[in-house]
Every structure is written in structure tokens, then in C-alpha cells.
């Protein structure tokens, strides 16, 4: 998310935190609209959501979480979606905020979406990686999951790991483990930057732009203030994300990640020497997964 966007959201955040783990029930029970509620809707049994782009429509979780798995099935805006961005991310509030992002940059009809990922640790972003997808994300629902524990953050698309951010805190590299984050999803007009650096504008004759969501699940630890920092990291059966199998990707998952990186990665901040004037961020010289 752009910093200003995050700030606007910080102001809009409300909601109450509870303790311990949970499996959240439905979108209707666990989320509420923060913008655009007038024509976006929660459908059926409360498990389906439509966001319609007017200026910005958005939804956010009532609760904040620290560690766990945040899952959503999303069908992206079909047709001419150039200039729209569907965002799905976790974010804390305040100055040194943490954030873990999935953003889907729309495109002209028939042209591929870009999946933009980023992570902010204690207010510091600039860690973008971008990917193309190996399927058409507008023709059906696909599973976009963020898995976050004290050792690593993993972004999954249909259970394929596409990116890992490992904890190198012991080497002075910030890691998001000091505060809870809420889940947000929004559909916004980003035609000032999203499509070819702002050259392609939203074609409002293609409106309405609709992104559909289904089956939000937070199998995660509820944030209940600083006490959660230790409670959410105790390796109990309830804190399933602390199990050793989630400390590192399996060999099979590493092979999948490598396949995605080799074939679908289109931007990696770690190789952007020009942007960082040769001072590539320190985590880039460590094993990435
Ligand atoms: C849109 O498609 C073009 C052509 O395939 C591609 O170069 C461009 O990166 C895409 N834009 C986005 C925002 O994904
Ligand atoms: C979505 O992907 C996650 C991560 O692989 C997985 O744990 C979860 O079961 C998947 N959910 C659905 C509905 O397929």
C-alpha cells in the first residue's frame, strides 16, 4: 500500500481484540465495511462478498491477529480492469507499522494482471516483489493466503508458495512480531501509477468493476495487546503455526517456490541495484527461503 493509503486506513480502524486462537466463521461475522458499503455487499450465507469500485470500497476485520494463516478466495475484476487495484493485506496501525501485502494490478482486457507483494517492518517498506500468474485470476476463485509465524512470512497462491520473508532479527533486520495486524481488503482507483506507471487510465465505460471474495478464514492468534507477543509464540497444539514443520518450507515447497520465481517473477527489489544505488537491503544477501 502507498503510505498515504495506509494512513487513511489507520484513521478508520476501530474494533476490539480478544485473546487466544480462533477459526473465524464468515465474512459477515468477522469483517465490516470501512468504505463503499452503499453498493458493495455480503451475499448468501455471509461467506461471499462483492466489492464494487466507486472511488474506493473496502472491508476490514474486526479483530487483529499475531501469527497464523489468513486465507481468502478471490475472483478478480474481469475484462478491462486497467487502473484498478484489488488489495488484500494485513496491517497494524501507528508510526512503526507492519504490513504484509497482496495487491492485484488490473490490466486491459486479455492482458495479464500483476501480483504485487510487499512487506513493511516497523514502518520500513520498499521490499516489493511482483509476479505474473499461471492462470486467469478473473475466471474463478483462487486461494490467496498469508502464513505468518515467528520464523517466516509466506505468501501462497493456491497453496503454491510464491514468496518468503525470513526472520533475520538476530542480524538486526526488523521482523513483524511486536504487534497485531488487522486484515483489510479494498478495491481502489490507482490509475495514477498501477498500469504502465499511470499511462493507462480507468475506462469508466467498463464499470462497474467488481471483485468477489469468498471464504475468509483467519486461523490465527488473536492480538490482545503486548501479552500476546509471548502467548502467541508458545509451541502448544493450539498455536499450530509454532509446529516445527512451519519453520521452513519443505523440499517440495522449495521446488515450487523456485518454479514460480524462475518462471513468473517479474520484479525483485533484491536485484534492483539502480534503485538502491548499490546498497541492496541486507536481507537480500541471506538465504531467501
Ligand atoms: C499489462 O499487460 C502488459 C502486456 O502484457 C504488461 O507489459 C504489463 O506489465 C501489464 N500491466 C500490469 C499492471 O500488469
Ligand atoms: C488455501 O491455502 C492455504 C495455504 O496453502 C491452505 O492451508 C488452505 O487450506 C487453502 N484453503 C482452501 C479453501 O483451499
PDB file of C-alpha atoms in Angstrom, residues 107-227:
ATOM      1  CA  UNK A 107      -4.902  -4.605 -16.915  1.00  0.00           C
ATOM      2  CA  UNK A 108      -6.592  -4.123 -20.274  1.00  0.00           C
ATOM      3  CA  UNK A 109      -8.843  -6.930 -21.490  1.00  0.00           C
ATOM      4  CA  UNK A 110      -6.812 -10.037 -22.274  1.00  0.00           C
ATOM      5  CA  UNK A 111      -3.606  -8.705 -20.706  1.00  0.00           C
ATOM      6  CA  UNK A 112      -2.257 -10.318 -17.544  1.00  0.00           C
ATOM      7  CA  UNK A 113      -2.673  -8.999 -14.020  1.00  0.00           C
ATOM      8  CA  UNK A 114       0.416  -8.235 -11.947  1.00  0.00           C
ATOM      9  CA  UNK A 115       0.544  -9.604  -8.413  1.00  0.00           C
ATOM     10  CA  UNK A 116       2.414  -7.083  -6.326  1.00  0.00           C
ATOM     11  CA  UNK A 117       3.727  -8.160  -2.889  1.00  0.00           C
ATOM     12  CA  UNK A 118       5.386  -6.079  -0.220  1.00  0.00           C
ATOM     13  CA  UNK A 119       6.171  -6.161   3.482  1.00  0.00           C
ATOM     14  CA  UNK A 120       6.662  -3.303   5.938  1.00  0.00           C
ATOM     15  CA  UNK A 121       8.588  -3.953   9.123  1.00  0.00           C
ATOM     16  CA  UNK A 122       8.470  -1.247  11.771  1.00  0.00           C
ATOM     17  CA  UNK A 123       7.451   1.324   9.194  1.00  0.00           C
ATOM     18  CA  UNK A 124      10.020   0.328   6.583  1.00  0.00           C
ATOM     19  CA  UNK A 125       8.694  -0.944   3.243  1.00  0.00           C
ATOM     20  CA  UNK A 126      10.491  -0.944  -0.121  1.00  0.00           C
ATOM     21  CA  UNK A 127      10.573  -4.743  -0.318  1.00  0.00           C
ATOM     22  CA  UNK A 128       8.460  -5.319  -3.405  1.00  0.00           C
ATOM     23  CA  UNK A 129       8.325  -8.457  -5.471  1.00  0.00           C
ATOM     24  CA  UNK A 130       5.973  -8.842  -8.428  1.00  0.00           C
ATOM     25  CA  UNK A 131       4.680 -11.879 -10.240  1.00  0.00           C
ATOM     26  CA  UNK A 132       2.505 -12.926 -13.136  1.00  0.00           C
ATOM     27  CA  UNK A 133       0.033 -15.739 -12.539  1.00  0.00           C
ATOM     28  CA  UNK A 134      -0.101 -19.128 -14.242  1.00  0.00           C
ATOM     29  CA  UNK A 135      -3.915 -18.947 -14.573  1.00  0.00           C
ATOM     30  CA  UNK A 136      -6.608 -16.393 -15.359  1.00  0.00           C
ATOM     31  CA  UNK A 137      -7.468 -14.908 -11.944  1.00  0.00           C
ATOM     32  CA  UNK A 138     -10.740 -13.407 -13.242  1.00  0.00           C
ATOM     33  CA  UNK A 139     -12.440 -16.602 -14.370  1.00  0.00           C
ATOM     34  CA  UNK A 140     -12.784 -18.219 -10.952  1.00  0.00           C
ATOM     35  CA  UNK A 141     -11.927 -18.017  -7.281  1.00  0.00           C
ATOM     36  CA  UNK A 142      -8.316 -18.633  -6.246  1.00  0.00           C
ATOM     37  CA  UNK A 143      -6.816 -19.006  -2.819  1.00  0.00           C
ATOM     38  CA  UNK A 144      -4.539 -16.191  -1.631  1.00  0.00           C
ATOM     39  CA  UNK A 145      -3.073 -16.969   1.779  1.00  0.00           C
ATOM     40  CA  UNK A 146      -0.607 -15.241   4.066  1.00  0.00           C
ATOM     41  CA  UNK A 147       1.084 -17.544   6.537  1.00  0.00           C
ATOM     42  CA  UNK A 148       2.926 -15.727   9.276  1.00  0.00           C
ATOM     43  CA  UNK A 149       4.837 -17.095  12.260  1.00  0.00           C
ATOM     44  CA  UNK A 150       7.916 -16.065  14.266  1.00  0.00           C
ATOM     45  CA  UNK A 151      10.324 -17.570  11.745  1.00  0.00           C
ATOM     46  CA  UNK A 152       8.883 -16.579   8.375  1.00  0.00           C
ATOM     47  CA  UNK A 153       6.110 -14.957   6.360  1.00  0.00           C
ATOM     48  CA  UNK A 154       4.963 -16.967   3.337  1.00  0.00           C
ATOM     49  CA  UNK A 155       2.674 -15.725   0.546  1.00  0.00           C
ATOM     50  CA  UNK A 156       0.730 -18.589  -1.070  1.00  0.00           C
ATOM     51  CA  UNK A 157      -1.317 -18.674  -4.262  1.00  0.00           C
ATOM     52  CA  UNK A 158      -3.438 -21.822  -4.498  1.00  0.00           C
ATOM     53  CA  UNK A 159      -1.108 -23.395  -1.927  1.00  0.00           C
ATOM     54  CA  UNK A 160       1.985 -22.645  -4.029  1.00  0.00           C
ATOM     55  CA  UNK A 161       4.463 -20.551  -2.050  1.00  0.00           C
ATOM     56  CA  UNK A 162       5.414 -17.541  -4.176  1.00  0.00           C
ATOM     57  CA  UNK A 163       7.448 -15.572  -1.661  1.00  0.00           C
ATOM     58  CA  UNK A 164       9.122 -15.980   1.733  1.00  0.00           C
ATOM     59  CA  UNK A 165      10.379 -13.295   4.115  1.00  0.00           C
ATOM     60  CA  UNK A 166      12.518 -14.915   6.788  1.00  0.00           C
ATOM     61  CA  UNK A 167      13.227 -13.607  10.269  1.00  0.00           C
ATOM     62  CA  UNK A 168      16.794 -12.266  10.435  1.00  0.00           C
ATOM     63  CA  UNK A 169      16.106 -10.202  13.525  1.00  0.00           C
ATOM     64  CA  UNK A 170      19.190 -11.604  15.252  1.00  0.00           C
ATOM     65  CA  UNK A 171      21.173  -9.891  12.488  1.00  0.00           C
ATOM     66  CA  UNK A 172      19.496  -6.537  13.025  1.00  0.00           C
ATOM     67  CA  UNK A 173      16.854  -6.837  10.312  1.00  0.00           C
ATOM     68  CA  UNK A 174      13.372  -5.874  11.513  1.00  0.00           C
ATOM     69  CA  UNK A 175      10.660  -8.546  11.524  1.00  0.00           C
ATOM     70  CA  UNK A 176       6.926  -8.144  12.162  1.00  0.00           C
ATOM     71  CA  UNK A 177       6.455  -9.799  15.562  1.00  0.00           C
ATOM     72  CA  UNK A 178       5.751  -6.997  18.005  1.00  0.00           C
ATOM     73  CA  UNK A 179       2.161  -6.030  17.176  1.00  0.00           C
ATOM     74  CA  UNK A 180      -1.119  -7.388  15.895  1.00  0.00           C
ATOM     75  CA  UNK A 181      -2.412  -6.697  12.399  1.00  0.00           C
ATOM     76  CA  UNK A 182      -5.935  -6.473  11.030  1.00  0.00           C
ATOM     77  CA  UNK A 183      -6.980  -7.905   7.680  1.00  0.00           C
ATOM     78  CA  UNK A 184      -8.083  -5.452   5.001  1.00  0.00           C
ATOM     79  CA  UNK A 185      -9.363  -5.795   1.510  1.00  0.00           C
ATOM     80  CA  UNK A 186     -10.149  -2.988  -0.837  1.00  0.00           C
ATOM     81  CA  UNK A 187     -10.726  -2.104  -4.426  1.00  0.00           C
ATOM     82  CA  UNK A 188      -9.339   1.240  -5.440  1.00  0.00           C
ATOM     83  CA  UNK A 189      -8.561   3.500  -8.330  1.00  0.00           C
ATOM     84  CA  UNK A 190      -4.811   3.579  -8.797  1.00  0.00           C
ATOM     85  CA  UNK A 191      -4.672   4.705 -12.373  1.00  0.00           C
ATOM     86  CA  UNK A 192      -2.105   7.311 -11.394  1.00  0.00           C
ATOM     87  CA  UNK A 193       0.513   4.537 -11.026  1.00  0.00           C
ATOM     88  CA  UNK A 194      -0.764   1.000 -11.474  1.00  0.00           C
ATOM     89  CA  UNK A 195      -0.895   0.458 -15.193  1.00  0.00           C
ATOM     90  CA  UNK A 196       2.309   1.295 -17.013  1.00  0.00           C
ATOM     91  CA  UNK A 197       3.185   3.949 -14.487  1.00  0.00           C
ATOM     92  CA  UNK A 198      -0.126   5.778 -14.871  1.00  0.00           C
ATOM     93  CA  UNK A 199      -0.256   5.854 -18.676  1.00  0.00           C
ATOM     94  CA  UNK A 200      -3.390   3.715 -18.848  1.00  0.00           C
ATOM     95  CA  UNK A 201      -6.427   5.291 -17.174  1.00  0.00           C
ATOM     96  CA  UNK A 202      -9.505   3.538 -15.844  1.00  0.00           C
ATOM     97  CA  UNK A 203     -12.110   3.177 -18.569  1.00  0.00           C
ATOM     98  CA  UNK A 204     -15.257   4.050 -16.663  1.00  0.00           C
ATOM     99  CA  UNK A 205     -17.404   2.843 -19.559  1.00  0.00           C
ATOM    100  CA  UNK A 206     -16.349  -0.667 -18.399  1.00  0.00           C
ATOM    101  CA  UNK A 207     -17.826  -0.037 -14.922  1.00  0.00           C
ATOM    102  CA  UNK A 208     -18.965  -1.462 -12.607  1.00  0.00           C
ATOM    103  CA  UNK A 209     -15.684  -3.072 -11.554  1.00  0.00           C
ATOM    104  CA  UNK A 210     -16.422  -5.928  -9.202  1.00  0.00           C
ATOM    105  CA  UNK A 211     -14.023  -8.079  -7.166  1.00  0.00           C
ATOM    106  CA  UNK A 212     -15.573 -11.111  -5.470  1.00  0.00           C
ATOM    107  CA  UNK A 213     -14.392 -12.680  -2.239  1.00  0.00           C
ATOM    108  CA  UNK A 214     -15.298 -15.916  -0.565  1.00  0.00           C
ATOM    109  CA  UNK A 215     -14.465 -17.945   2.498  1.00  0.00           C
ATOM    110  CA  UNK A 216     -12.297 -15.599   4.547  1.00  0.00           C
ATOM    111  CA  UNK A 217     -10.549 -17.604   7.252  1.00  0.00           C
ATOM    112  CA  UNK A 218      -8.203 -16.369   9.937  1.00  0.00           C
ATOM    113  CA  UNK A 219      -6.725 -19.432  11.603  1.00  0.00           C
ATOM    114  CA  UNK A 220      -4.687 -17.115  13.708  1.00  0.00           C
ATOM    115  CA  UNK A 221      -3.786 -15.919  17.177  1.00  0.00           C
ATOM    116  CA  UNK A 222      -5.930 -13.082  18.458  1.00  0.00           C
ATOM    117  CA  UNK A 223      -3.983  -9.998  19.376  1.00  0.00           C
ATOM    118  CA  UNK A 224      -4.728  -8.923  22.914  1.00  0.00           C
ATOM    119  CA  UNK A 225      -2.005  -6.364  23.396  1.00  0.00           C
ATOM    120  CA  UNK A 226       1.691  -6.906  24.208  1.00  0.00           C
ATOM    121  CA  UNK A 227       0.918 -10.004  26.329  1.00  0.00           C
TER     122      UNK A 227
END
